[in-house]
XYZ file of N, CA, C and O in Angstrom:
800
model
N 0.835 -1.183 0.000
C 0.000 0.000 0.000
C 0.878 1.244 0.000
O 1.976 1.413 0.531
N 0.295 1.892 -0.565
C 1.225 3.381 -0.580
C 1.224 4.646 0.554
O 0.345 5.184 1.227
N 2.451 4.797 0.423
C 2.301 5.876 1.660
C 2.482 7.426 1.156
O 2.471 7.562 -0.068
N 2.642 8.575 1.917
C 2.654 9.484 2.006
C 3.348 10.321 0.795
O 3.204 11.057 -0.181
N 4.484 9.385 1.919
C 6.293 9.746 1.368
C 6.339 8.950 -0.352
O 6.878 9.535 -1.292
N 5.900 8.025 -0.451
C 6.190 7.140 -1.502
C 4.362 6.880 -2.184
O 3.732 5.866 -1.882
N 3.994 7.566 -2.750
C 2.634 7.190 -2.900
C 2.112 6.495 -4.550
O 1.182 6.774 -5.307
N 3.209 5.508 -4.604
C 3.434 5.023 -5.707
C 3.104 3.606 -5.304
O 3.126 3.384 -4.093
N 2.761 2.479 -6.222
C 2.485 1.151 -5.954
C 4.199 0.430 -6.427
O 4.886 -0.503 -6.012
N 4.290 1.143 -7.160
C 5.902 0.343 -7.914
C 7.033 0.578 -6.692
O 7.201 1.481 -5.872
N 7.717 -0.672 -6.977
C 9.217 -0.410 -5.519
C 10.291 0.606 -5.886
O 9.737 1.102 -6.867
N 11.185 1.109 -5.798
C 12.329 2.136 -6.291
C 12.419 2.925 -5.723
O 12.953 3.805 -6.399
N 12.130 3.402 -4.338
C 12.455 4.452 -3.687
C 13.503 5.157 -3.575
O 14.414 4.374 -3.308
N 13.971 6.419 -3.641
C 14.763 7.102 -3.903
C 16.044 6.900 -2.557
O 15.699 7.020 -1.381
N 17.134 6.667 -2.844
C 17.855 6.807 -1.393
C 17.457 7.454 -0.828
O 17.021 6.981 0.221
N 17.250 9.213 -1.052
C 17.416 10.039 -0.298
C 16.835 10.083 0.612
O 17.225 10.557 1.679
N 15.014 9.251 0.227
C 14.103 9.473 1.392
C 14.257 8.984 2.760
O 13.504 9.194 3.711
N 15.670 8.094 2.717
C 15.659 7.101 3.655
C 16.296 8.001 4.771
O 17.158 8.845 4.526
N 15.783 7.740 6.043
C 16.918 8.002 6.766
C 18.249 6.940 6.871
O 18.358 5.715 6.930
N 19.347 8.269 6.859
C 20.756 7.385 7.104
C 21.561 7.143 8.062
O 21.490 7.979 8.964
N 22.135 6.504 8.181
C 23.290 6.671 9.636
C 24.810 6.573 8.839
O 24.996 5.799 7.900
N 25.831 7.466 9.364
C 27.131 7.282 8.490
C 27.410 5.893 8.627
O 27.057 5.463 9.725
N 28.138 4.708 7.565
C 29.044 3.684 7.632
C 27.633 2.786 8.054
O 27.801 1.594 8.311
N 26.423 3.288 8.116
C 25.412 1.976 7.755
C 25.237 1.461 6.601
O 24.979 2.246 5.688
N 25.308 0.250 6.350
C 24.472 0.091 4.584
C 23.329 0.946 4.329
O 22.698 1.499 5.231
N 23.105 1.036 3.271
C 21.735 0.908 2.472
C 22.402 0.677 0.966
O 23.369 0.922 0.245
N 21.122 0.016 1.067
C 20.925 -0.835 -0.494
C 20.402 0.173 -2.039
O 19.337 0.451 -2.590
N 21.316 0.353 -2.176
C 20.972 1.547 -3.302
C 19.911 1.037 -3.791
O 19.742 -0.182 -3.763
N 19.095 1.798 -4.273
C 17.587 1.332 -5.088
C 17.668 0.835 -6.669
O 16.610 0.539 -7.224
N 18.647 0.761 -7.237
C 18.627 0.064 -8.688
C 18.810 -1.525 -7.727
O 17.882 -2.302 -7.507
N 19.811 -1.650 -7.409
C 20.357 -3.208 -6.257
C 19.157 -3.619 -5.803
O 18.820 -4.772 -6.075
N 18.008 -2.522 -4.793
C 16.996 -3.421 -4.493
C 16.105 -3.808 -5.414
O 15.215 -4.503 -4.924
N 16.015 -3.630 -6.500
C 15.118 -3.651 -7.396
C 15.489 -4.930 -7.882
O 14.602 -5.684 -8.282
N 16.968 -5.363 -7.908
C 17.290 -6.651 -8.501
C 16.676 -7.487 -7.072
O 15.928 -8.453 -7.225
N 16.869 -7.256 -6.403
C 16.546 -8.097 -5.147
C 15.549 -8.577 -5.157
O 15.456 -9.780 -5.402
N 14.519 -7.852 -4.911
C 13.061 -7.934 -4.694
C 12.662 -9.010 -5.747
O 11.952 -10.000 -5.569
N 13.332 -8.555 -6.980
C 12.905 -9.311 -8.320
C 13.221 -10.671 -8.475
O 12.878 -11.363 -9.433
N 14.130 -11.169 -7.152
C 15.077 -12.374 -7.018
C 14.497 -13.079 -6.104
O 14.580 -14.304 -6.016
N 13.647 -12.082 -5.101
C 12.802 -12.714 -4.114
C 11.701 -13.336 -4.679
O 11.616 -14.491 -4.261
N 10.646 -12.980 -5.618
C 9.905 -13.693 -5.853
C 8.530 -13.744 -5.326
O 7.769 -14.692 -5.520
N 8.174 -12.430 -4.488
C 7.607 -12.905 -3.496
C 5.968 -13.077 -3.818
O 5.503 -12.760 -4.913
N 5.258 -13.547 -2.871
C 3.498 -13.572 -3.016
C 3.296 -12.902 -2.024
O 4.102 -12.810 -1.098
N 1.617 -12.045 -2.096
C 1.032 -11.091 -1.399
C 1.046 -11.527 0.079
O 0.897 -10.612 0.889
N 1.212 -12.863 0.598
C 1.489 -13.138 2.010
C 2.707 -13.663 2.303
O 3.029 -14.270 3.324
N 3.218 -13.457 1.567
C 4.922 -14.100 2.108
C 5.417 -13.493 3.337
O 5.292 -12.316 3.674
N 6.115 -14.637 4.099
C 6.693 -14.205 5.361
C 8.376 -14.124 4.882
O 8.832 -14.877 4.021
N 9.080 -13.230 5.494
C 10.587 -12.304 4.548
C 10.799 -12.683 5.883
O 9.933 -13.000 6.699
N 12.141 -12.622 6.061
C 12.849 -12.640 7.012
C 14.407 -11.916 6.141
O 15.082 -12.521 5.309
N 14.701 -10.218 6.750
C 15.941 -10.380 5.937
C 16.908 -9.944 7.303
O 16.724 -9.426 8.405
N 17.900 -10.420 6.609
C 19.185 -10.677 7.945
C 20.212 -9.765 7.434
O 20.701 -9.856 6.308
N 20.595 -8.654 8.535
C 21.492 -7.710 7.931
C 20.725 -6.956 7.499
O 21.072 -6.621 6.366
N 19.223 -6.177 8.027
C 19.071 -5.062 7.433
C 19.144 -3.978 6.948
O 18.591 -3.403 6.011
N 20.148 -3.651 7.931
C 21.177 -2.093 7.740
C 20.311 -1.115 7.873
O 19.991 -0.962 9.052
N 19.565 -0.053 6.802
C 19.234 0.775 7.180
C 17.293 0.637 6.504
O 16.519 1.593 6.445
N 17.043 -0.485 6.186
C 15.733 -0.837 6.324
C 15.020 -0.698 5.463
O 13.795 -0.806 5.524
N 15.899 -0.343 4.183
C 15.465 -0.324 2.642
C 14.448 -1.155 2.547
O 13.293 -0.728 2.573
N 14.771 -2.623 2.406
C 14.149 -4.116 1.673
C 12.902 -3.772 2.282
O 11.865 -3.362 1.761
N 13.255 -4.074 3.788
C 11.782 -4.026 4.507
C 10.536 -3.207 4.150
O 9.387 -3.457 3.788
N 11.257 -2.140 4.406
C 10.063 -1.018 3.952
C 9.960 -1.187 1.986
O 8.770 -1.113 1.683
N 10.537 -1.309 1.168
C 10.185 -1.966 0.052
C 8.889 -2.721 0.197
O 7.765 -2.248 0.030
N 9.215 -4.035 0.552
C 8.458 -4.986 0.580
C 7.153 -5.098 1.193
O 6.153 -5.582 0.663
N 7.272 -4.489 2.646
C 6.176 -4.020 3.459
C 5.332 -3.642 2.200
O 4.487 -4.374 1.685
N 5.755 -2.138 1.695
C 4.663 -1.311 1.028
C 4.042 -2.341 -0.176
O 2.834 -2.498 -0.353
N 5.035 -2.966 -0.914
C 4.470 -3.881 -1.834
C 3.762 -5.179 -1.540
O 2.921 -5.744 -2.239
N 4.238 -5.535 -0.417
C 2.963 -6.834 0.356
C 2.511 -6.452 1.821
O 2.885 -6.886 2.911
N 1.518 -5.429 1.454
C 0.871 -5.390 3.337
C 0.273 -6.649 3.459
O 0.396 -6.967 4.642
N -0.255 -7.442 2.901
C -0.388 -8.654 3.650
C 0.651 -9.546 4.223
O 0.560 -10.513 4.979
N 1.244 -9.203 3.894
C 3.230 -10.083 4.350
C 3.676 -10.092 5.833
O 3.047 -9.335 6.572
N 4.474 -10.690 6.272
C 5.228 -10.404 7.307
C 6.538 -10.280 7.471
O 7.255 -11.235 7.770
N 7.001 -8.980 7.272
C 8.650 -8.818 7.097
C 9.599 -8.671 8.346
O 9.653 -7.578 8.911
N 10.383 -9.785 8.818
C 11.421 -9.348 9.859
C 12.560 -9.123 9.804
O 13.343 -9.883 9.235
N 12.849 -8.220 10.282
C 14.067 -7.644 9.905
C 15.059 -7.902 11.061
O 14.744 -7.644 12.223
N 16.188 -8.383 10.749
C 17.245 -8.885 11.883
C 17.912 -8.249 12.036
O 18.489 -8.125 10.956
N 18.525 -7.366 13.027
C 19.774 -6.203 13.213
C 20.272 -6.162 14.719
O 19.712 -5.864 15.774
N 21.856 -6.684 14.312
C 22.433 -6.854 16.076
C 22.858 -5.458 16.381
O 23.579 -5.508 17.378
N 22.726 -4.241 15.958
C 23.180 -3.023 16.532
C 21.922 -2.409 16.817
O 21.135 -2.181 15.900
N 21.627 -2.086 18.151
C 20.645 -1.408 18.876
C 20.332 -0.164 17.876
O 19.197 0.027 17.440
N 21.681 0.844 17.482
C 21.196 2.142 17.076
C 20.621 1.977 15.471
O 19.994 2.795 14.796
N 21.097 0.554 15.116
C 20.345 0.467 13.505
C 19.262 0.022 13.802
O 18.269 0.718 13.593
N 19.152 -1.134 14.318
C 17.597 -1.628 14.760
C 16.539 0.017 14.730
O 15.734 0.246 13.828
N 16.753 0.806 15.700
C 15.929 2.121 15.653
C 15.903 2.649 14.055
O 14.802 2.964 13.603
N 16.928 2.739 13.306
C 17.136 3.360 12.404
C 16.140 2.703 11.671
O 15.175 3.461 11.572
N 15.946 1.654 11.126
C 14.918 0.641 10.376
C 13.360 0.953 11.348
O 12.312 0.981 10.702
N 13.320 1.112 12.448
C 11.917 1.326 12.855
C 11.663 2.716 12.320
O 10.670 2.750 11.593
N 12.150 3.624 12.442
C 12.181 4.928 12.336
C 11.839 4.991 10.621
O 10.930 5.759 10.304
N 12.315 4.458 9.856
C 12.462 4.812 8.281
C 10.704 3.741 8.050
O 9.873 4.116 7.222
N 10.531 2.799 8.711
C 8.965 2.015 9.010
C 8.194 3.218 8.772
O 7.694 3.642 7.730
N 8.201 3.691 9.973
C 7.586 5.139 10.591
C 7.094 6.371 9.394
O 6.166 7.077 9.000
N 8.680 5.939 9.173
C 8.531 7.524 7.772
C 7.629 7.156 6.845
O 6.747 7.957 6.535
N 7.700 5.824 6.216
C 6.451 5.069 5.465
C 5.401 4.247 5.411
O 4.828 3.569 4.558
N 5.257 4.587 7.033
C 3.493 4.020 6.921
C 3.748 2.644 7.228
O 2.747 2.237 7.818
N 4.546 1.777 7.125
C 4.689 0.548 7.207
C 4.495 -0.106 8.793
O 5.001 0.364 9.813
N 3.394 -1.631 8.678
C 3.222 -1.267 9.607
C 3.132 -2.966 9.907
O 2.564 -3.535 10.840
N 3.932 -3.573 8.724
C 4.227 -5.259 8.925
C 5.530 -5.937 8.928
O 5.833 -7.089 8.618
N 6.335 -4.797 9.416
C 7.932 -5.191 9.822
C 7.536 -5.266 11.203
O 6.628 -4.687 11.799
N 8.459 -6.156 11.619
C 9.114 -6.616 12.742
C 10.391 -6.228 12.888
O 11.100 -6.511 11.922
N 11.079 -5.504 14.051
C 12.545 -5.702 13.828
C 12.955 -6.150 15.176
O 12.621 -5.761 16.295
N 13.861 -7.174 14.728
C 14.533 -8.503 15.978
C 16.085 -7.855 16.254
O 16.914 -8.108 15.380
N 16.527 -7.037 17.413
C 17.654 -7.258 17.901
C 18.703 -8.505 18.222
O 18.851 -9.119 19.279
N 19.217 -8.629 17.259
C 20.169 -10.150 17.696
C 20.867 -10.514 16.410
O 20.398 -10.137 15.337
N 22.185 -11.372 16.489
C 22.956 -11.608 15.736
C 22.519 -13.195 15.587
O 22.215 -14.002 16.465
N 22.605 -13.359 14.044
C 22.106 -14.348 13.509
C 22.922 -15.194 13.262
O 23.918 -14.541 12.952
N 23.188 -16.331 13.185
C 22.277 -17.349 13.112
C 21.474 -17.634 14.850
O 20.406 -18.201 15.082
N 22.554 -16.940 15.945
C 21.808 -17.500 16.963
C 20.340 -16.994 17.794
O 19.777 -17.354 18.828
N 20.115 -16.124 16.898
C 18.869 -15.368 17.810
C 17.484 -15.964 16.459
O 16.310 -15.633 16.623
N 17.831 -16.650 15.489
C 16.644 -16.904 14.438
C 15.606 -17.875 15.367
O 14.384 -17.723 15.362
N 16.181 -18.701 16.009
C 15.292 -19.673 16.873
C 14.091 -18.969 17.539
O 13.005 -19.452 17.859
N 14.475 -17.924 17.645
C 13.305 -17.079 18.837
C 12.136 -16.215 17.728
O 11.160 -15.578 18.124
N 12.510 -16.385 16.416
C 11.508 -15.703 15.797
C 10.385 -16.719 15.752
O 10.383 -17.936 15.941
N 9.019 -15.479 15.309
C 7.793 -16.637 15.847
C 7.002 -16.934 14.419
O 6.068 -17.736 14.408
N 7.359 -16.351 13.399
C 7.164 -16.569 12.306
C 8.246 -17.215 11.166
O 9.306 -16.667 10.867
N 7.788 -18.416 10.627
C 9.038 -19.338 9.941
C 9.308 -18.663 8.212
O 8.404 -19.022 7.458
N 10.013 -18.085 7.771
C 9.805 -17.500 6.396
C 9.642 -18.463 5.428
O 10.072 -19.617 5.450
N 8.738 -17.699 4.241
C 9.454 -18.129 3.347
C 10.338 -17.957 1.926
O 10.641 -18.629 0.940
N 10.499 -16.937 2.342
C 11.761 -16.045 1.383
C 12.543 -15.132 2.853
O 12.000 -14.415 3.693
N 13.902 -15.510 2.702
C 14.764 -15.259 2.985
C 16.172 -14.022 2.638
O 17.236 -14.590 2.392
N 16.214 -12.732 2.614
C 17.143 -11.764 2.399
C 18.381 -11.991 2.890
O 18.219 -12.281 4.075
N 19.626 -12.017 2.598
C 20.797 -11.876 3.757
C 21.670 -10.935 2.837
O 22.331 -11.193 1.830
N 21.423 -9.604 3.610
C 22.591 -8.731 2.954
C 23.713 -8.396 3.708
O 24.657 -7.686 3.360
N 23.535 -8.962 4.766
C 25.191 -9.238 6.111
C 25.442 -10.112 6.577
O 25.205 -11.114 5.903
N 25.852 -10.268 7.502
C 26.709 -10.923 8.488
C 28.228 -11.543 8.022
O 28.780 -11.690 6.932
N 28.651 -11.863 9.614
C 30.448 -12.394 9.397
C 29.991 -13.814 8.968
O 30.557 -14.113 7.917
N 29.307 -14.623 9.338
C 29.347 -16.075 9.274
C 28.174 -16.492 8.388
O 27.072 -16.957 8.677
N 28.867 -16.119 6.972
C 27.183 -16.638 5.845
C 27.619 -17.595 5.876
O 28.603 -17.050 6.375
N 27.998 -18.962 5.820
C 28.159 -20.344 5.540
C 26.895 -20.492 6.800
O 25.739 -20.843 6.562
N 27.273 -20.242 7.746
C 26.541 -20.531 9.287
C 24.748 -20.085 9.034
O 23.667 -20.608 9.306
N 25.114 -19.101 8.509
C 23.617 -18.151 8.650
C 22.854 -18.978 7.665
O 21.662 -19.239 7.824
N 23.538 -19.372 6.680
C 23.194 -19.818 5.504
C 22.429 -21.222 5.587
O 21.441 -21.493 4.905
N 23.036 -22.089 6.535
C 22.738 -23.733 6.991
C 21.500 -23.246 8.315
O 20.618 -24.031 8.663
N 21.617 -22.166 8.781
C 20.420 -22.526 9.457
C 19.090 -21.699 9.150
O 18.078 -21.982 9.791
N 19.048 -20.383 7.903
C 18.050 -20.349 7.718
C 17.518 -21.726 7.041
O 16.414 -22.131 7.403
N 18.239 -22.457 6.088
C 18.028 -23.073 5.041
C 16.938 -24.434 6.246
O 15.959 -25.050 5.824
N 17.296 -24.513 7.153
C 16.421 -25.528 8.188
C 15.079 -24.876 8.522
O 14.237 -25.570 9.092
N 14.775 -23.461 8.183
C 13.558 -23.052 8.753
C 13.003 -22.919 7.159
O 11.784 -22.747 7.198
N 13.333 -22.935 6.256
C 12.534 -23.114 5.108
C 12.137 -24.123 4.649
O 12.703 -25.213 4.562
N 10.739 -23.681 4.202
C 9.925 -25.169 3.475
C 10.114 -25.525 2.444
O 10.747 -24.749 1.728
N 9.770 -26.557 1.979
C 10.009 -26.385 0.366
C 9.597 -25.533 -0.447
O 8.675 -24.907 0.075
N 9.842 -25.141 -1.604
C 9.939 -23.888 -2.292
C 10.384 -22.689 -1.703
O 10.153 -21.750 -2.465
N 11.039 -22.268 -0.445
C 11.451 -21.408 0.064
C 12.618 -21.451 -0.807
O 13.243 -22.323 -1.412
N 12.712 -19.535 -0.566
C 13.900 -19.261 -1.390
C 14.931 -18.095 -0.546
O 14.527 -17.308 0.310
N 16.039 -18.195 -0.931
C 16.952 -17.560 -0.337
C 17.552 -16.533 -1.508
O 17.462 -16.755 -2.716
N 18.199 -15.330 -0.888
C 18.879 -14.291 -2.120
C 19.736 -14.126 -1.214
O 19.301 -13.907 -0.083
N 20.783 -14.162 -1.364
C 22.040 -13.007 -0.894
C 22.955 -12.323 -1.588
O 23.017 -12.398 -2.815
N 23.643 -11.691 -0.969
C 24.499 -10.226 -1.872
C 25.764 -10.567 -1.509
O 25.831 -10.852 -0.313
N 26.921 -10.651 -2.175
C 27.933 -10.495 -1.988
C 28.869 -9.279 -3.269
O 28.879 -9.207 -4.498
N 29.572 -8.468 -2.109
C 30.305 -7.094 -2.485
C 31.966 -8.224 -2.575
O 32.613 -7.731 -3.498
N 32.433 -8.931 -2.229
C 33.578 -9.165 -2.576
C 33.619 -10.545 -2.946
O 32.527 -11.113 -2.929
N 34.912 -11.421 -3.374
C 34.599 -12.077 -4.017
C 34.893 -13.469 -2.705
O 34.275 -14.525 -2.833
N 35.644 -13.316 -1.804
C 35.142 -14.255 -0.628
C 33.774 -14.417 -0.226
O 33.005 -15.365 -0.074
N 33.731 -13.152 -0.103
C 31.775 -13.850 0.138
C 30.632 -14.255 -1.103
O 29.550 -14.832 -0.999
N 31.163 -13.842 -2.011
C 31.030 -14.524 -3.236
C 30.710 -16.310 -3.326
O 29.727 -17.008 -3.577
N 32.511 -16.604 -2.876
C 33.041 -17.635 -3.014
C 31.886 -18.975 -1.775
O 31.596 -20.151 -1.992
N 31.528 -18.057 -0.551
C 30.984 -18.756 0.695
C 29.825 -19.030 0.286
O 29.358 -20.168 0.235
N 29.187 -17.865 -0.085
C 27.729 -18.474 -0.556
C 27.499 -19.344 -1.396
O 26.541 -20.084 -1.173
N 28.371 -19.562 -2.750
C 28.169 -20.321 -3.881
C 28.162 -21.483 -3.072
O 27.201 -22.252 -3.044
N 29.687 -21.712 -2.100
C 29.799 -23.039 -1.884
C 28.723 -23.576 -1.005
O 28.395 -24.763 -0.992
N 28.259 -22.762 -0.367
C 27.132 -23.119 0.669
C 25.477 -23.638 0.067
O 24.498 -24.229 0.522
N 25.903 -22.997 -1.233
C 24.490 -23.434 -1.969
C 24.850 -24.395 -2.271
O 23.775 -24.993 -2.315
N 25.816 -25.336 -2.635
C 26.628 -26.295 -3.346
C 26.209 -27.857 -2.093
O 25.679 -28.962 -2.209
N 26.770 -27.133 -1.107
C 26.713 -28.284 0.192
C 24.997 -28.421 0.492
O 24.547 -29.553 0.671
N 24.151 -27.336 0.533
C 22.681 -27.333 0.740
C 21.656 -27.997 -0.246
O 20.453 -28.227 -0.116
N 22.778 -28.294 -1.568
C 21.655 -28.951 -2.735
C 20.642 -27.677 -2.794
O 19.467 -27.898 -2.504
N 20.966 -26.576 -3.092
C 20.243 -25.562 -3.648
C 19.734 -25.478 -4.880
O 20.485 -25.368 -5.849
N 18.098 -25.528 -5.035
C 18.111 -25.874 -6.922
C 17.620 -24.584 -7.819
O 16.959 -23.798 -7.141
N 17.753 -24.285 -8.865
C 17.445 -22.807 -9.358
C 18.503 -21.996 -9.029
O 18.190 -20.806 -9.048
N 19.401 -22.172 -8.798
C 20.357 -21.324 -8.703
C 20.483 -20.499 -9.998
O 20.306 -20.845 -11.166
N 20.992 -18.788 -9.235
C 21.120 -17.737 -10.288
C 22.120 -16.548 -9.333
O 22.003 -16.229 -8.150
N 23.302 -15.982 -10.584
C 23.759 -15.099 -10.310
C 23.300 -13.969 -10.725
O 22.464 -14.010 -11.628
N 23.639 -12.903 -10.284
C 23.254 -11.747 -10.961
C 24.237 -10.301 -11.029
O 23.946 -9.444 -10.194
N 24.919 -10.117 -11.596
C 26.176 -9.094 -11.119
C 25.050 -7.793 -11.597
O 24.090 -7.871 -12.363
N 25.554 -6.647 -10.859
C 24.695 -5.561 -11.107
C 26.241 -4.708 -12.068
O 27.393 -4.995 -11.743
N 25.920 -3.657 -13.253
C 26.485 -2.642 -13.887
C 25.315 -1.747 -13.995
O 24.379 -1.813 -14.792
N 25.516 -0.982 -13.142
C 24.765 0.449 -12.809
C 25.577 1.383 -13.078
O 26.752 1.119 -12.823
N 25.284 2.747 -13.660
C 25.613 3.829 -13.899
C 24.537 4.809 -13.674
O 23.406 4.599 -14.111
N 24.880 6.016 -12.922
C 23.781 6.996 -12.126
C 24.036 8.213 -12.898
O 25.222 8.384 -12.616
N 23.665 9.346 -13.824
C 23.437 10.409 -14.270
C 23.754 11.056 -12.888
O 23.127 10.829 -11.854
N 25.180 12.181 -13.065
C 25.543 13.098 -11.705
C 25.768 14.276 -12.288
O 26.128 14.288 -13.465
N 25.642 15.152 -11.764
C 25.817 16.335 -12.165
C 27.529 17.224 -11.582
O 27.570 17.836 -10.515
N 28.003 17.178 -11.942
C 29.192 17.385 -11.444
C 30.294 19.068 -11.844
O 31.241 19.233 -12.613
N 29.951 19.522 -11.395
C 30.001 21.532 -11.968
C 29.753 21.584 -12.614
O 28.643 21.176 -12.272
N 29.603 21.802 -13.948
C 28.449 22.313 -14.791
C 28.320 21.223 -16.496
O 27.661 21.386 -17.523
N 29.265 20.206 -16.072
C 28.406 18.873 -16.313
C 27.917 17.605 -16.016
O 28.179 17.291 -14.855
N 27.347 16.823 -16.593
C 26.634 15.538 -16.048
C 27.304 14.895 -16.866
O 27.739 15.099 -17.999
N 27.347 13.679 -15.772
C 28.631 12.158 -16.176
C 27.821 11.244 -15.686
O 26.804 11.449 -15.024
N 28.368 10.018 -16.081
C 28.140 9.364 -15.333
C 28.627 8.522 -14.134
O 29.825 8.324 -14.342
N 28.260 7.933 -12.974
C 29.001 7.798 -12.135
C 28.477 6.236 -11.848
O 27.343 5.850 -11.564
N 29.722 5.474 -12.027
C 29.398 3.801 -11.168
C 29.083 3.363 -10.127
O 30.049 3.501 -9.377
N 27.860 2.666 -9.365
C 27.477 2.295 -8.596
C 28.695 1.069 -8.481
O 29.216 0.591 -9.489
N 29.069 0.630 -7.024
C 29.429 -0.079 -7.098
C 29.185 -1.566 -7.064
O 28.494 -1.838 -6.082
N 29.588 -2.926 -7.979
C 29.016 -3.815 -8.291
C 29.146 -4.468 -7.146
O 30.151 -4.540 -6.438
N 27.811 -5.073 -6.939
C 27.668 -6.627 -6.121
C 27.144 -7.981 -7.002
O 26.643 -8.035 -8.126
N 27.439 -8.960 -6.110
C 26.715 -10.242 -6.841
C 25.360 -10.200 -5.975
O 25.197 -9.613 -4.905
N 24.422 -10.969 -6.700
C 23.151 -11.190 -6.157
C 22.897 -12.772 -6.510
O 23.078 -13.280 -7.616
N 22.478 -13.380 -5.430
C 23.152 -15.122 -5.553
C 21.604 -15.288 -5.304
O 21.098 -14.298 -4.777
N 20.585 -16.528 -5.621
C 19.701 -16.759 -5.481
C 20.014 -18.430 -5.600
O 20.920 -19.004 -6.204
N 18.474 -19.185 -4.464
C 18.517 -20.094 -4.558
C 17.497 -20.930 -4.265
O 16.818 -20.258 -3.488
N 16.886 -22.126 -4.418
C 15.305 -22.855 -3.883
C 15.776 -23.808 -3.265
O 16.861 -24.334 -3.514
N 14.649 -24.276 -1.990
C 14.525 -25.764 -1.420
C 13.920 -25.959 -1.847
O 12.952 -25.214 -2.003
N 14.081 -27.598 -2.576
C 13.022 -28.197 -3.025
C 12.709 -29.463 -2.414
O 11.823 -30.144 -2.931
N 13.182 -29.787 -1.608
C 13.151 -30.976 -0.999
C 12.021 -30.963 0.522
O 11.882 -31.983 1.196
């Protein structure tokens, strides 16, 4: 449903609207757009994304499935606020956000997903083997990797999980900037976007 700030049905929200915190992520909005599109999701899907940072996806998704249930996982107290707060700014009003570092605080959530986000943590092999136990079949997982070790962890982790549908996705973005009194263009920087299904 549309809000105020964003009173559009389509996802793409502008960075700017977001609130930021210095040296937090956010997910530039061309990136979430691949995301979302990787998620797959249906009008009641339960999301669970891990590593929210500054609460992009959520509030994305929220607005595009109010019937949904989106939780958002964040072990830093002052981001956790930051993601309620940017909720706030858009009306959103089917996030959850869980203080705790994942994989060990997922046990305590009370809703089991079934699409899965992970745009952080130190231990994706770990995070990776135990969302993959709370998904049902056809649950699907996306994650992001910015370098090529974490690249390397996720592939292999889809590899050991019998992950089926597997898909990469490298992003080449270029942003129109205006830069003294001309416009260039300027490179977003590339991530991978790794996708994957249980089918079992």
């Amino acid at each position: 449903m549309p809000s105020q700030l964003w009173p559009y049905i389509t996802p793409g929200i502008p960075d700017e609207l977001f609130e930021s915190l210095p040296g937090i992520p956010l997910s530039q909005r061309e990136i979430r757009l691949l995301l979302i599109a990787q998620l797959r999701l249906y009008p009641n899907s339960v999301l669970w994304d891990i590593g929210a940072g500054t609460g992009t996806i959520p509030v994305e998704v929220g607005l595009l499935c109010p019937k949904g249930q989106i939780i958002a996982v964040e072990r830093d107290e002052e981001v956790a606020n930051l993601i309620r707060r940017n909720c706030d700014r858009f009306e959103v009003k089917n996030v959850e956000v869980i203080e705790g570092s994942a994989p060990e605080c997922l046990h305590n959530l009370k809703h089991k997903p079934h699409r899965v986000c992970i745009e952080g943590g130190r231990s994706i092999q770990e995070i990776l083997q135990a969302v993959w136990n709370y998904l049902p079949p056809s649950g699907r997982v996306v994650a992001t990797a910015a370098s090529l070790e974490t690249l390397y962890a996720i592939s292999q982790s889809f590899s050991v999980l019998q992950a089926r549908n597997v898909e990469v996705v490298q992003s080449a973005i270029n942003r129109l900037e205006t830069r003294g009194y001309s416009q260039t263009f300027a490179a977003v920087d590339p991530i991978f976007i790794l996708s994957g299904e249980k089918l079992d």
